[in-house]
């Protein structure tokens, strides 16, 4: 019986020593909706019509289901995931290039900041 108590104590200590999972924090992010792929190629690609392309590349890429991000005024990019990004970004496509506010769970996926949310609030109009 003392052996069982000893094993139980060791198991309990091991469980207590394990790091707790990192919980996502609820935050509100404001910034411009961008096509992450094009932004990574050229930081000037923040508008729906990218430099040198002459067509609504950001909206076309978002419609294909490519990653959409929120570019904050501080230069940080959050990939939008969750309900907002469902159905190939259907809720995001009309707002590409606009400044929006998204409240949701902030986390990390593959080393990139994410925000998971189901809705957004429009801010100022598109940048030209």
Short mmCIF file of N, CA and C in Angstrom, two decimals:
data_model
loop_
_atom_site.label_atom_id
_atom_site.label_comp_id
_atom_site.label_asym_id
_atom_site.label_seq_id
_atom_site.Cartn_x
_atom_site.Cartn_y
_atom_site.Cartn_z
N UNK A 1 0.82 -1.20 0.00
CA UNK A 1 0.00 0.00 0.00
C UNK A 1 0.86 1.26 0.00
N UNK A 2 1.98 1.24 0.70
CA UNK A 2 2.84 2.41 0.70
C UNK A 2 3.43 2.65 -0.69
N UNK A 3 3.62 1.56 -1.44
CA UNK A 3 4.12 1.71 -2.81
C UNK A 3 3.08 2.44 -3.67
N UNK A 4 1.80 2.13 -3.52
CA UNK A 4 0.73 2.79 -4.26
C UNK A 4 0.66 4.26 -3.90
N UNK A 5 0.83 4.56 -2.62
CA UNK A 5 0.81 5.96 -2.18
C UNK A 5 2.00 6.70 -2.77
N UNK A 6 3.15 6.06 -2.80
CA UNK A 6 4.35 6.66 -3.37
C UNK A 6 4.18 6.96 -4.86
N UNK A 7 3.62 6.00 -5.59
CA UNK A 7 3.38 6.20 -7.02
C UNK A 7 2.35 7.31 -7.25
N UNK A 8 1.35 7.35 -6.40
CA UNK A 8 0.34 8.41 -6.51
C UNK A 8 0.95 9.78 -6.27
N UNK A 9 1.84 9.86 -5.28
CA UNK A 9 2.49 11.13 -4.97
C UNK A 9 3.39 11.57 -6.13
N UNK A 10 4.11 10.61 -6.72
CA UNK A 10 4.98 10.92 -7.86
C UNK A 10 4.14 11.40 -9.04
N UNK A 11 3.03 10.72 -9.31
CA UNK A 11 2.16 11.10 -10.41
C UNK A 11 1.60 12.51 -10.19
N UNK A 12 1.17 12.80 -8.96
CA UNK A 12 0.64 14.11 -8.64
C UNK A 12 1.69 15.19 -8.84
N UNK A 13 2.91 14.94 -8.37
CA UNK A 13 3.99 15.91 -8.55
C UNK A 13 4.29 16.14 -10.03
N UNK A 14 4.28 15.06 -10.81
CA UNK A 14 4.53 15.19 -12.24
C UNK A 14 3.45 16.02 -12.92
N UNK A 15 2.21 15.81 -12.54
CA UNK A 15 1.12 16.58 -13.13
C UNK A 15 1.21 18.05 -12.75
N UNK A 16 1.59 18.33 -11.51
CA UNK A 16 1.71 19.72 -11.07
C UNK A 16 2.88 20.42 -11.74
N UNK A 17 3.90 19.67 -12.10
CA UNK A 17 5.09 20.26 -12.73
C UNK A 17 4.88 20.55 -14.21
N UNK A 18 3.87 19.95 -14.82
CA UNK A 18 3.62 20.17 -16.25
C UNK A 18 3.15 21.59 -16.49
N UNK A 19 3.65 22.23 -17.56
CA UNK A 19 3.20 23.59 -17.83
C UNK A 19 1.73 23.60 -18.23
N UNK A 20 1.05 24.64 -17.78
CA UNK A 20 -0.36 24.79 -18.13
C UNK A 20 -0.49 25.22 -19.58
N UNK A 21 -1.54 24.78 -20.29
CA UNK A 21 -1.71 25.22 -21.67
C UNK A 21 -1.91 26.72 -21.72
N UNK A 22 -1.40 27.33 -22.78
CA UNK A 22 -1.55 28.77 -22.95
C UNK A 22 -2.95 29.05 -23.47
N UNK A 23 -3.71 29.77 -22.69
CA UNK A 23 -5.08 30.10 -23.08
C UNK A 23 -5.06 31.33 -23.97
N UNK A 24 -5.93 31.33 -24.95
CA UNK A 24 -6.05 32.48 -25.83
C UNK A 24 -6.66 33.64 -25.05
N UNK A 25 -6.19 34.82 -25.35
CA UNK A 25 -6.68 36.00 -24.64
C UNK A 25 -7.62 36.79 -25.54
N UNK A 26 -8.73 37.25 -24.98
CA UNK A 26 -9.67 38.08 -25.74
C UNK A 26 -9.11 39.48 -25.88
N UNK A 27 -9.04 39.97 -27.11
CA UNK A 27 -8.53 41.31 -27.37
C UNK A 27 -9.33 41.95 -28.49
N UNK A 28 -9.13 43.24 -28.65
CA UNK A 28 -9.72 43.97 -29.76
C UNK A 28 -8.58 44.52 -30.61
N UNK A 29 -8.60 44.18 -31.89
CA UNK A 29 -7.55 44.59 -32.82
C UNK A 29 -8.17 45.51 -33.88
N UNK A 30 -7.50 46.64 -34.14
CA UNK A 30 -7.94 47.55 -35.19
C UNK A 30 -6.81 47.67 -36.20
N UNK A 31 -7.19 47.56 -37.47
CA UNK A 31 -6.19 47.69 -38.53
C UNK A 31 -6.81 47.47 -39.89
N UNK A 32 -5.96 47.44 -40.88
CA UNK A 32 -6.40 47.32 -42.27
C UNK A 32 -6.39 45.85 -42.68
N UNK A 33 -7.48 45.40 -43.34
CA UNK A 33 -7.53 44.03 -43.84
C UNK A 33 -6.65 43.91 -45.07
N UNK A 34 -5.74 42.94 -45.03
CA UNK A 34 -4.80 42.75 -46.13
C UNK A 34 -4.76 41.30 -46.56
N UNK A 35 -4.27 41.09 -47.76
CA UNK A 35 -3.97 39.76 -48.28
C UNK A 35 -2.56 39.45 -47.78
N UNK A 36 -2.42 38.48 -46.89
CA UNK A 36 -1.13 38.21 -46.26
C UNK A 36 -0.06 37.80 -47.28
N UNK A 37 -0.41 36.95 -48.23
CA UNK A 37 0.58 36.49 -49.21
C UNK A 37 1.19 37.65 -49.99
N UNK A 38 0.36 38.52 -50.51
CA UNK A 38 0.86 39.66 -51.29
C UNK A 38 1.63 40.64 -50.40
N UNK A 39 1.18 40.82 -49.18
CA UNK A 39 1.88 41.71 -48.24
C UNK A 39 3.27 41.18 -47.94
N UNK A 40 3.41 39.86 -47.81
CA UNK A 40 4.72 39.28 -47.53
C UNK A 40 5.67 39.44 -48.72
N UNK A 41 5.13 39.48 -49.93
CA UNK A 41 5.95 39.69 -51.12
C UNK A 41 6.42 41.14 -51.24
N UNK A 42 5.52 42.08 -50.85
CA UNK A 42 5.83 43.50 -50.96
C UNK A 42 4.98 44.23 -49.93
N UNK A 43 5.63 44.86 -48.97
CA UNK A 43 4.92 45.55 -47.88
C UNK A 43 4.03 46.69 -48.38
N UNK A 44 4.17 47.10 -49.64
CA UNK A 44 3.31 48.14 -50.22
C UNK A 44 1.96 47.56 -50.64
N UNK A 45 1.83 46.26 -50.67
CA UNK A 45 0.58 45.62 -51.10
C UNK A 45 -0.44 45.57 -49.96
N UNK A 46 -1.01 46.72 -49.66
CA UNK A 46 -2.00 46.79 -48.58
C UNK A 46 -3.37 47.25 -49.07
N UNK A 47 -3.45 47.63 -50.32
CA UNK A 47 -4.73 48.09 -50.86
C UNK A 47 -5.33 46.99 -51.72
N UNK A 48 -6.61 47.08 -52.03
CA UNK A 48 -7.22 46.05 -52.88
C UNK A 48 -6.57 45.96 -54.26
N UNK A 49 -6.12 47.11 -54.82
CA UNK A 49 -5.44 47.11 -56.11
C UNK A 49 -3.96 47.32 -55.84
N UNK A 50 -3.17 46.26 -55.98
CA UNK A 50 -1.76 46.33 -55.65
C UNK A 50 -0.97 47.08 -56.72
N UNK A 51 0.14 47.63 -56.28
CA UNK A 51 1.05 48.35 -57.15
C UNK A 51 1.48 47.44 -58.30
N UNK A 52 1.32 47.93 -59.53
CA UNK A 52 1.78 47.20 -60.69
C UNK A 52 0.84 46.09 -61.17
N UNK A 53 -0.23 45.83 -60.45
CA UNK A 53 -1.12 44.75 -60.87
C UNK A 53 -2.37 45.28 -61.56
N UNK A 54 -2.91 46.39 -61.07
CA UNK A 54 -4.02 47.03 -61.73
C UNK A 54 -5.37 46.35 -61.59
N UNK A 55 -5.49 45.35 -60.73
CA UNK A 55 -6.79 44.73 -60.50
C UNK A 55 -6.95 44.44 -59.01
N UNK A 56 -8.13 44.09 -58.62
CA UNK A 56 -8.44 43.89 -57.20
C UNK A 56 -7.86 42.56 -56.69
N UNK A 57 -6.55 42.51 -56.61
CA UNK A 57 -5.85 41.29 -56.23
C UNK A 57 -6.24 40.82 -54.82
N UNK A 58 -6.29 41.73 -53.88
CA UNK A 58 -6.58 41.35 -52.49
C UNK A 58 -7.94 40.66 -52.39
N UNK A 59 -8.94 41.21 -53.04
CA UNK A 59 -10.26 40.59 -53.00
C UNK A 59 -10.27 39.26 -53.74
N UNK A 60 -9.59 39.19 -54.87
CA UNK A 60 -9.53 37.94 -55.63
C UNK A 60 -8.85 36.84 -54.81
N UNK A 61 -7.76 37.18 -54.15
CA UNK A 61 -7.05 36.19 -53.33
C UNK A 61 -7.90 35.77 -52.13
N UNK A 62 -8.55 36.72 -51.51
CA UNK A 62 -9.41 36.40 -50.36
C UNK A 62 -10.55 35.48 -50.78
N UNK A 63 -11.13 35.73 -51.96
CA UNK A 63 -12.21 34.88 -52.47
C UNK A 63 -11.75 33.45 -52.71
N UNK A 64 -10.47 33.28 -53.02
CA UNK A 64 -9.90 31.95 -53.23
C UNK A 64 -9.64 31.23 -51.91
N UNK A 65 -9.76 31.96 -50.80
CA UNK A 65 -9.53 31.36 -49.49
C UNK A 65 -8.14 31.57 -48.95
N UNK A 66 -7.34 32.45 -49.60
CA UNK A 66 -6.00 32.74 -49.10
C UNK A 66 -6.12 33.46 -47.76
N UNK A 67 -5.04 33.47 -47.01
CA UNK A 67 -5.04 34.06 -45.67
C UNK A 67 -5.24 35.57 -45.73
N UNK A 68 -6.14 36.03 -44.87
CA UNK A 68 -6.41 37.46 -44.72
C UNK A 68 -5.88 37.87 -43.35
N UNK A 69 -5.30 39.05 -43.28
CA UNK A 69 -4.76 39.52 -42.02
C UNK A 69 -5.23 40.92 -41.69
N UNK A 70 -5.01 41.29 -40.44
CA UNK A 70 -5.25 42.65 -39.98
C UNK A 70 -3.87 43.26 -39.72
N UNK A 71 -3.55 44.33 -40.44
CA UNK A 71 -2.30 45.04 -40.28
C UNK A 71 -2.56 46.23 -39.36
N UNK A 72 -1.97 46.19 -38.17
CA UNK A 72 -2.19 47.27 -37.20
C UNK A 72 -1.31 48.47 -37.54
N UNK A 73 -1.62 49.60 -36.94
CA UNK A 73 -0.83 50.81 -37.17
C UNK A 73 0.61 50.62 -36.68
N UNK A 74 0.82 49.70 -35.77
CA UNK A 74 2.16 49.40 -35.27
C UNK A 74 2.93 48.42 -36.15
N UNK A 75 2.30 47.95 -37.24
CA UNK A 75 2.98 47.06 -38.17
C UNK A 75 2.84 45.58 -37.87
N UNK A 76 2.06 45.22 -36.87
CA UNK A 76 1.87 43.80 -36.55
C UNK A 76 0.72 43.24 -37.39
N UNK A 77 0.89 42.01 -37.86
CA UNK A 77 -0.13 41.36 -38.68
C UNK A 77 -0.73 40.20 -37.89
N UNK A 78 -2.05 40.16 -37.82
CA UNK A 78 -2.79 39.07 -37.21
C UNK A 78 -3.55 38.34 -38.31
N UNK A 79 -3.34 37.04 -38.45
CA UNK A 79 -4.13 36.27 -39.40
C UNK A 79 -5.54 36.12 -38.84
N UNK A 80 -6.54 36.38 -39.65
CA UNK A 80 -7.94 36.25 -39.23
C UNK A 80 -8.35 34.79 -39.43
N UNK A 81 -8.81 34.18 -38.34
CA UNK A 81 -9.28 32.79 -38.40
C UNK A 81 -10.66 32.74 -37.75
N UNK A 82 -11.25 31.57 -37.72
CA UNK A 82 -12.56 31.42 -37.10
C UNK A 82 -13.67 31.71 -38.10
N UNK A 83 -14.81 32.08 -37.57
CA UNK A 83 -16.00 32.30 -38.38
C UNK A 83 -15.83 33.35 -39.46
N UNK A 84 -15.06 34.40 -39.17
CA UNK A 84 -14.84 35.44 -40.18
C UNK A 84 -14.15 34.91 -41.42
N UNK A 85 -13.30 33.91 -41.24
CA UNK A 85 -12.54 33.38 -42.38
C UNK A 85 -13.23 32.18 -43.03
N UNK A 86 -14.38 31.79 -42.52
CA UNK A 86 -15.06 30.62 -43.07
C UNK A 86 -15.61 30.91 -44.47
N UNK A 87 -15.94 29.85 -45.18
CA UNK A 87 -16.49 29.96 -46.54
C UNK A 87 -15.62 30.82 -47.45
N UNK A 88 -14.31 30.53 -47.42
CA UNK A 88 -13.34 31.27 -48.24
C UNK A 88 -13.42 32.78 -48.01
N UNK A 89 -13.43 33.15 -46.74
CA UNK A 89 -13.38 34.57 -46.35
C UNK A 89 -14.59 35.38 -46.80
N UNK A 90 -15.73 34.74 -46.95
CA UNK A 90 -16.92 35.42 -47.49
C UNK A 90 -17.25 36.72 -46.76
N UNK A 91 -17.08 36.76 -45.44
CA UNK A 91 -17.40 37.98 -44.69
C UNK A 91 -16.30 39.03 -44.80
N UNK A 92 -15.10 38.61 -45.17
CA UNK A 92 -13.97 39.54 -45.23
C UNK A 92 -13.79 40.20 -46.59
N UNK A 93 -14.12 39.48 -47.66
CA UNK A 93 -13.87 39.95 -49.03
C UNK A 93 -14.35 41.39 -49.26
N UNK A 94 -15.57 41.76 -48.88
CA UNK A 94 -16.02 43.13 -49.17
C UNK A 94 -15.25 44.21 -48.41
N UNK A 95 -14.49 43.82 -47.40
CA UNK A 95 -13.81 44.80 -46.55
C UNK A 95 -12.31 44.86 -46.77
N UNK A 96 -11.80 44.16 -47.79
CA UNK A 96 -10.36 44.18 -48.04
C UNK A 96 -9.89 45.61 -48.30
N UNK A 97 -8.82 46.00 -47.61
CA UNK A 97 -8.30 47.35 -47.72
C UNK A 97 -8.91 48.33 -46.76
N UNK A 98 -10.03 47.97 -46.13
CA UNK A 98 -10.67 48.84 -45.15
C UNK A 98 -10.02 48.69 -43.78
N UNK A 99 -10.18 49.70 -42.98
CA UNK A 99 -9.80 49.62 -41.57
C UNK A 99 -10.98 49.04 -40.81
N UNK A 100 -10.71 48.00 -40.04
CA UNK A 100 -11.76 47.32 -39.29
C UNK A 100 -11.32 47.12 -37.85
N UNK A 101 -12.28 46.82 -37.00
CA UNK A 101 -12.00 46.44 -35.63
C UNK A 101 -12.58 45.05 -35.42
N UNK A 102 -11.74 44.17 -34.91
CA UNK A 102 -12.15 42.79 -34.66
C UNK A 102 -11.88 42.46 -33.21
N UNK A 103 -12.91 42.00 -32.52
CA UNK A 103 -12.77 41.55 -31.14
C UNK A 103 -12.84 40.03 -31.14
N UNK A 104 -11.85 39.42 -30.55
CA UNK A 104 -11.84 37.96 -30.52
C UNK A 104 -10.70 37.40 -29.71
N UNK A 105 -10.50 36.11 -29.88
CA UNK A 105 -9.45 35.41 -29.15
C UNK A 105 -8.14 35.50 -29.92
N UNK A 106 -7.14 36.09 -29.30
CA UNK A 106 -5.82 36.22 -29.91
C UNK A 106 -5.00 35.00 -29.52
N UNK A 107 -4.30 34.46 -30.50
CA UNK A 107 -3.47 33.29 -30.24
C UNK A 107 -2.28 33.26 -31.16
N UNK A 108 -1.77 32.05 -31.38
CA UNK A 108 -0.59 31.86 -32.20
C UNK A 108 -0.74 30.57 -32.96
N UNK A 109 -0.47 30.60 -34.26
CA UNK A 109 -0.54 29.42 -35.11
C UNK A 109 0.70 29.38 -35.98
N UNK A 110 1.49 28.36 -35.83
CA UNK A 110 2.71 28.20 -36.63
C UNK A 110 3.62 29.43 -36.54
N UNK A 111 3.69 30.05 -35.37
CA UNK A 111 4.57 31.19 -35.18
C UNK A 111 4.00 32.53 -35.60
N UNK A 112 2.74 32.55 -36.05
CA UNK A 112 2.11 33.80 -36.48
C UNK A 112 0.97 34.15 -35.53
N UNK A 113 0.80 35.44 -35.27
CA UNK A 113 -0.30 35.91 -34.43
C UNK A 113 -1.61 35.69 -35.17
N UNK A 114 -2.64 35.29 -34.43
CA UNK A 114 -3.96 35.07 -35.01
C UNK A 114 -5.02 35.78 -34.18
N UNK A 115 -6.14 36.04 -34.81
CA UNK A 115 -7.32 36.48 -34.09
C UNK A 115 -8.50 35.70 -34.63
N UNK A 116 -9.21 35.05 -33.73
CA UNK A 116 -10.36 34.24 -34.09
C UNK A 116 -11.62 34.98 -33.67
N UNK A 117 -12.46 35.26 -34.66
CA UNK A 117 -13.68 36.02 -34.38
C UNK A 117 -14.75 35.68 -35.40
N UNK A 118 -15.97 36.09 -35.10
CA UNK A 118 -17.10 35.83 -35.99
C UNK A 118 -17.65 37.09 -36.64
N UNK A 119 -17.21 38.27 -36.18
CA UNK A 119 -17.73 39.50 -36.77
C UNK A 119 -16.69 40.61 -36.67
N UNK A 120 -16.93 41.66 -37.43
CA UNK A 120 -16.04 42.82 -37.41
C UNK A 120 -16.86 44.08 -37.44
N UNK A 121 -16.22 45.18 -37.10
CA UNK A 121 -16.83 46.50 -37.16
C UNK A 121 -16.02 47.33 -38.12
N UNK A 122 -16.69 48.01 -39.03
CA UNK A 122 -16.00 48.86 -40.00
C UNK A 122 -15.44 50.11 -39.33
N UNK A 123 -14.25 50.51 -39.82
CA UNK A 123 -13.63 51.76 -39.36
C UNK A 123 -13.67 52.74 -40.51
N UNK A 124 -12.52 53.34 -40.79
CA UNK A 124 -12.45 54.32 -41.88
C UNK A 124 -12.43 53.62 -43.23
N UNK A 125 -12.54 54.42 -44.28
CA UNK A 125 -12.62 53.86 -45.63
C UNK A 125 -11.26 53.36 -46.13
N UNK A 126 -11.28 52.74 -47.29
CA UNK A 126 -10.09 52.18 -47.90
C UNK A 126 -9.02 53.23 -48.14
N UNK A 127 -7.78 52.73 -48.06
CA UNK A 127 -6.66 53.56 -48.49
C UNK A 127 -6.56 53.43 -50.00
N UNK A 128 -6.15 54.46 -50.65
CA UNK A 128 -6.00 54.44 -52.12
C UNK A 128 -4.58 54.09 -52.48
#
